[in-house]
CSV table of C-alpha atoms in Angstrom, one decimal:
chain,number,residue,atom,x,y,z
C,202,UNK,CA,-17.8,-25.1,7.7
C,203,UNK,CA,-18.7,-28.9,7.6
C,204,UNK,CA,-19.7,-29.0,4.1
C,205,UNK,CA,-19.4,-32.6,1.9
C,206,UNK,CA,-18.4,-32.7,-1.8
C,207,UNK,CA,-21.9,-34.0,-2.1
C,208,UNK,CA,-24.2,-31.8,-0.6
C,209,UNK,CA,-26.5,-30.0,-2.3
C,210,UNK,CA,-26.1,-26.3,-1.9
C,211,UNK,CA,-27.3,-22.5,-2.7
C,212,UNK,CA,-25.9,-18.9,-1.5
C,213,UNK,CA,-28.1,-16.4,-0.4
C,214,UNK,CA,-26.7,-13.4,-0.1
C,215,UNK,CA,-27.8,-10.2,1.2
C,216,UNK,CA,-26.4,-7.9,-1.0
C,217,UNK,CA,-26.9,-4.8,1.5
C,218,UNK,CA,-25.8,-6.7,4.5
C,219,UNK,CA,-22.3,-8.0,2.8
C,220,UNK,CA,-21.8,-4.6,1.6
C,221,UNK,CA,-22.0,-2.9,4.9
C,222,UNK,CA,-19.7,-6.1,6.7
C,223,UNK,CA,-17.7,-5.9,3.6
C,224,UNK,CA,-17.5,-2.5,4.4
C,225,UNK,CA,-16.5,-2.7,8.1
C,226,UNK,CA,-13.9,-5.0,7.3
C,227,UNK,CA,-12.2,-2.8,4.7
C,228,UNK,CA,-12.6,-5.6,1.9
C,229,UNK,CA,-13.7,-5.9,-1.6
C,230,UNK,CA,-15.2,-9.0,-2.8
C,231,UNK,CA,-14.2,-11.0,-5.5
C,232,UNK,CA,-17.7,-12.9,-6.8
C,233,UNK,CA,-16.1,-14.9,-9.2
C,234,UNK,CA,-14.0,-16.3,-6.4
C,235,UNK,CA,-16.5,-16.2,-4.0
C,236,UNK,CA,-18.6,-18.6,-6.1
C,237,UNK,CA,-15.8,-21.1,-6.9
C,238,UNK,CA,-14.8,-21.1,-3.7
C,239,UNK,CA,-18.2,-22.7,-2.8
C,240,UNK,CA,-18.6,-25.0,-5.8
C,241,UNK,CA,-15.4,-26.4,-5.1
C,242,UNK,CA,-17.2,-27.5,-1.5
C,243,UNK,CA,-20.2,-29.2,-2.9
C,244,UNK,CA,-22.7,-29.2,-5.9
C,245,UNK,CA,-23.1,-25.7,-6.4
C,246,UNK,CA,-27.3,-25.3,-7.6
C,247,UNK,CA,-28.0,-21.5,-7.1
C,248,UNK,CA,-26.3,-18.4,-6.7
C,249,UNK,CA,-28.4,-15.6,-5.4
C,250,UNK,CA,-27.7,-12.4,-5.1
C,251,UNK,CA,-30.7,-9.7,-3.5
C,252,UNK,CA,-30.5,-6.1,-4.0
C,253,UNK,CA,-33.1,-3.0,-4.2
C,254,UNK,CA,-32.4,-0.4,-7.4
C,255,UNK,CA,-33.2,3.4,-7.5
C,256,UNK,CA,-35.8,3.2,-10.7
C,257,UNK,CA,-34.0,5.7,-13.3
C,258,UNK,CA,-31.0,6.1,-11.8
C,259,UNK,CA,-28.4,4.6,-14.8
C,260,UNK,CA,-26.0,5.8,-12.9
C,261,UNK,CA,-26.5,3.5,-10.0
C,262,UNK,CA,-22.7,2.7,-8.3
C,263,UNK,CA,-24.3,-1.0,-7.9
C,264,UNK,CA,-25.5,-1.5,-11.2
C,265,UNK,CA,-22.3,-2.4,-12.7
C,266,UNK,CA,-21.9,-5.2,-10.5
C,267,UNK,CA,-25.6,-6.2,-11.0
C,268,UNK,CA,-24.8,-6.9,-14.6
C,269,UNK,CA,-21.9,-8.9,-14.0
C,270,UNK,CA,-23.3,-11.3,-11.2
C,271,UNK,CA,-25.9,-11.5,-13.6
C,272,UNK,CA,-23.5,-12.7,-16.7
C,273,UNK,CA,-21.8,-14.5,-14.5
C,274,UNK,CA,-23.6,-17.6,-12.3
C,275,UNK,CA,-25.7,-15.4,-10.4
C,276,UNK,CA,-29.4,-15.2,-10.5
C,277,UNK,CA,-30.0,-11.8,-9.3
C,278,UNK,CA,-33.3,-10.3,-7.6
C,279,UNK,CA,-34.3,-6.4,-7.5
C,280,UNK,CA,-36.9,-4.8,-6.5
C,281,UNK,CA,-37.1,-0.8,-6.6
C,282,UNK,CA,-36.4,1.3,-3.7
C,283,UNK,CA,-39.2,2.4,-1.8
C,284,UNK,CA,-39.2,6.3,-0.7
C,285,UNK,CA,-41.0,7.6,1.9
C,286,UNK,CA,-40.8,10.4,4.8
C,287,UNK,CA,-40.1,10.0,8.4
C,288,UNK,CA,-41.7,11.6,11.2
C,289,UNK,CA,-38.8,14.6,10.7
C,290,UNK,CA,-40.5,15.2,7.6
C,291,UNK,CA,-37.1,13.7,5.9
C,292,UNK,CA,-37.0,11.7,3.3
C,293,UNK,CA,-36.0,8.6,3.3
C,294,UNK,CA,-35.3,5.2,1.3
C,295,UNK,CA,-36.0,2.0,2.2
C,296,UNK,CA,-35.0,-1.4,-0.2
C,297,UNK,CA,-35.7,-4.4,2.3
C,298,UNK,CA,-35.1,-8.1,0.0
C,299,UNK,CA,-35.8,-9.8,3.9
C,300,UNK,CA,-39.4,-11.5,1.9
C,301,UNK,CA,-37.7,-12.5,-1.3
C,302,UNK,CA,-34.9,-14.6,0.6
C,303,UNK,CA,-37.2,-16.2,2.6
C,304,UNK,CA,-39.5,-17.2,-0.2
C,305,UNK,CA,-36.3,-18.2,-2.3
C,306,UNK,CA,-34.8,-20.5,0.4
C,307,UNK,CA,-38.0,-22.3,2.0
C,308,UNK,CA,-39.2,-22.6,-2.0
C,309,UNK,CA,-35.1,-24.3,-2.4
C,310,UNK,CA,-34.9,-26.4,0.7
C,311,UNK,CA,-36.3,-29.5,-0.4
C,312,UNK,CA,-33.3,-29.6,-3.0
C,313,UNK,CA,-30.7,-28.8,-0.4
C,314,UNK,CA,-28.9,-29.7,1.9
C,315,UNK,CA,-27.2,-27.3,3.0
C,316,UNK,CA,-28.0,-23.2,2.7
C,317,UNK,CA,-25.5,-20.8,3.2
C,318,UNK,CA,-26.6,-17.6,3.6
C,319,UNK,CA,-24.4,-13.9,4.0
C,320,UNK,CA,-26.4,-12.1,6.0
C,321,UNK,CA,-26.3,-10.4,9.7
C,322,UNK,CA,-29.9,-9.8,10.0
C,323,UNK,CA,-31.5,-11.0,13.3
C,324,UNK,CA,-35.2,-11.0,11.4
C,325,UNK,CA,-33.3,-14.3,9.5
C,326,UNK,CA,-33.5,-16.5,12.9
C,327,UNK,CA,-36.8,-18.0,12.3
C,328,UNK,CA,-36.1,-19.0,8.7
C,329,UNK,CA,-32.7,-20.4,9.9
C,330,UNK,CA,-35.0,-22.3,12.1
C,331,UNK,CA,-37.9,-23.4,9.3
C,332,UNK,CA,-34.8,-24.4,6.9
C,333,UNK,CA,-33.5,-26.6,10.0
C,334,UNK,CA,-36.9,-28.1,10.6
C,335,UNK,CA,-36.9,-29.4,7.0
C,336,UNK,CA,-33.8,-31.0,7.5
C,337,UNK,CA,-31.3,-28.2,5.8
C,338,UNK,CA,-27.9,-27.4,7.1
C,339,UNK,CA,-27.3,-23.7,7.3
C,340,UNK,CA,-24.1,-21.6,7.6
C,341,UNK,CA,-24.1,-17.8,8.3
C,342,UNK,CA,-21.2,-15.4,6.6
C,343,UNK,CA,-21.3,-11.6,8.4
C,344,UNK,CA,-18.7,-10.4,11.0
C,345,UNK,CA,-18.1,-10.3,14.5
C,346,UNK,CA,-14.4,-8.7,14.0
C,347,UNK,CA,-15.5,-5.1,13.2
C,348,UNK,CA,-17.1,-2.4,15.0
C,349,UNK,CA,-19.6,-2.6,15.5
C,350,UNK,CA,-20.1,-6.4,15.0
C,351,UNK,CA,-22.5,-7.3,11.7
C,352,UNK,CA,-24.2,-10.1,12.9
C,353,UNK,CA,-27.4,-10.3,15.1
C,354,UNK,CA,-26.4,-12.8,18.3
C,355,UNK,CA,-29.5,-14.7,18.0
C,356,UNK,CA,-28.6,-15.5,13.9
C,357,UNK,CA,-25.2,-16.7,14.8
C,358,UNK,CA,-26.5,-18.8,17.3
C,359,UNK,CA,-29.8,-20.5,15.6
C,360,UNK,CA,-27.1,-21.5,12.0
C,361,UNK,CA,-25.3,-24.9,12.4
C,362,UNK,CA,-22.3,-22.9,11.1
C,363,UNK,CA,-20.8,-19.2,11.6
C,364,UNK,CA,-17.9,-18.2,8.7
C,365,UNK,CA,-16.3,-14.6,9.8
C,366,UNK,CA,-16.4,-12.5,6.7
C,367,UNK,CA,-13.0,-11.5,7.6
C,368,UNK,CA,-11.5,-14.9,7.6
C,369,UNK,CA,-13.2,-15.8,3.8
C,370,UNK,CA,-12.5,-12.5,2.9
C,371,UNK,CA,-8.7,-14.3,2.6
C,372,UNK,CA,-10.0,-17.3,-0.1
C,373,UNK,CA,-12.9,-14.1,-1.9
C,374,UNK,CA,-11.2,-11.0,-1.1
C,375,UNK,CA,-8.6,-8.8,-3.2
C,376,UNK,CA,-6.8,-5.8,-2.0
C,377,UNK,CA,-9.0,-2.2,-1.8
C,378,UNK,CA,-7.6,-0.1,-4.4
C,379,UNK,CA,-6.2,3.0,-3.0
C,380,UNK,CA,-8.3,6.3,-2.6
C,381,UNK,CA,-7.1,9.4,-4.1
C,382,UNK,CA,-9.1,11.8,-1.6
C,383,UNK,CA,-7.5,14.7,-2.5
């Protein structure tokens, strides 16, 4: 990643998409890490983190860590999961933050200059692209070294930069704790 101690720069990050590479990679993240790691790079102006919440469920395995990025550096954006039913006449949920990252990072880019955003999702190509156009470096974090791969071909290509999840994963990872699946 050719990042300068001066640049301006923000993290996007996909909070669904990291999961599911973190996931594939058998890695836990370590946020606090994760965001020194990148301030320590450059001047550090946003932290965002995207996720979609269940409305009503306290319970929610992700809220935990929703509060902390949130205490912690992050400015956090929800929205509520949308249900609906598919043509099986099962019902489904759907929690898609593809708008709000866009919006977020073309509304940013005339502060940056560089965006790095952790995300697989192909859809991201042509804002890649419009961030490039106004002059904004961007590096993509997912992973190519799990099966299957997390990142869309066309992403990794478009980005000025491509960081493997499961080579950072050794500056903003920690050890999985041990499952008990008895």
């Amino acid at each position: 990643m050719t990042l300068h101690n001066t640049d301006r720069l923000a993290l996007f990050i996909d909070g669904a998409n990291l999961y599911s590479a973190a996931k594939a990679l058998n890695v836990d993240l370590d946020f606090r890490k994760l965001l020194d790691t990148f301030a320590a790079k450059g001047q550090l102006l946003r932290a965002y983190y995207y996720t979609a919440l269940i409305e009503g469920d306290e319970f929610s395995p992700v809220k935990p860590l929703v509060d902390w990025l949130d205490y912690n550096g992050f400015t956090v954006v929800t929205k509520p999961v949308k249900r609906y039913t598919d043509a099986q006449g099962h019902t489904r949920t759907k929690g898609n933050m593809d708008v709000e990252i866009a919006v977020d990072m073309l509304e940013l880019a005339p502060r940056l200059d560089h965006a790095v955003l952790f995300s697989g999702d192909g859809d991201f190509r042509r804002l890649v692209q419009a961030l490039q156009a106004r002059g904004v470096r961007v590096t993509v974090v997912s992973s190519v070294k799990c099966q299957p791969p997390q990142i869309a071909d066309e992403l990794r290509r478009q980005a000025d930069a491509f960081i493997d999840l499961a080579d950072l994963a050794q500056d903003v990872g920690r050890p999985r704790a041990p499952r008990d699946d008895r």
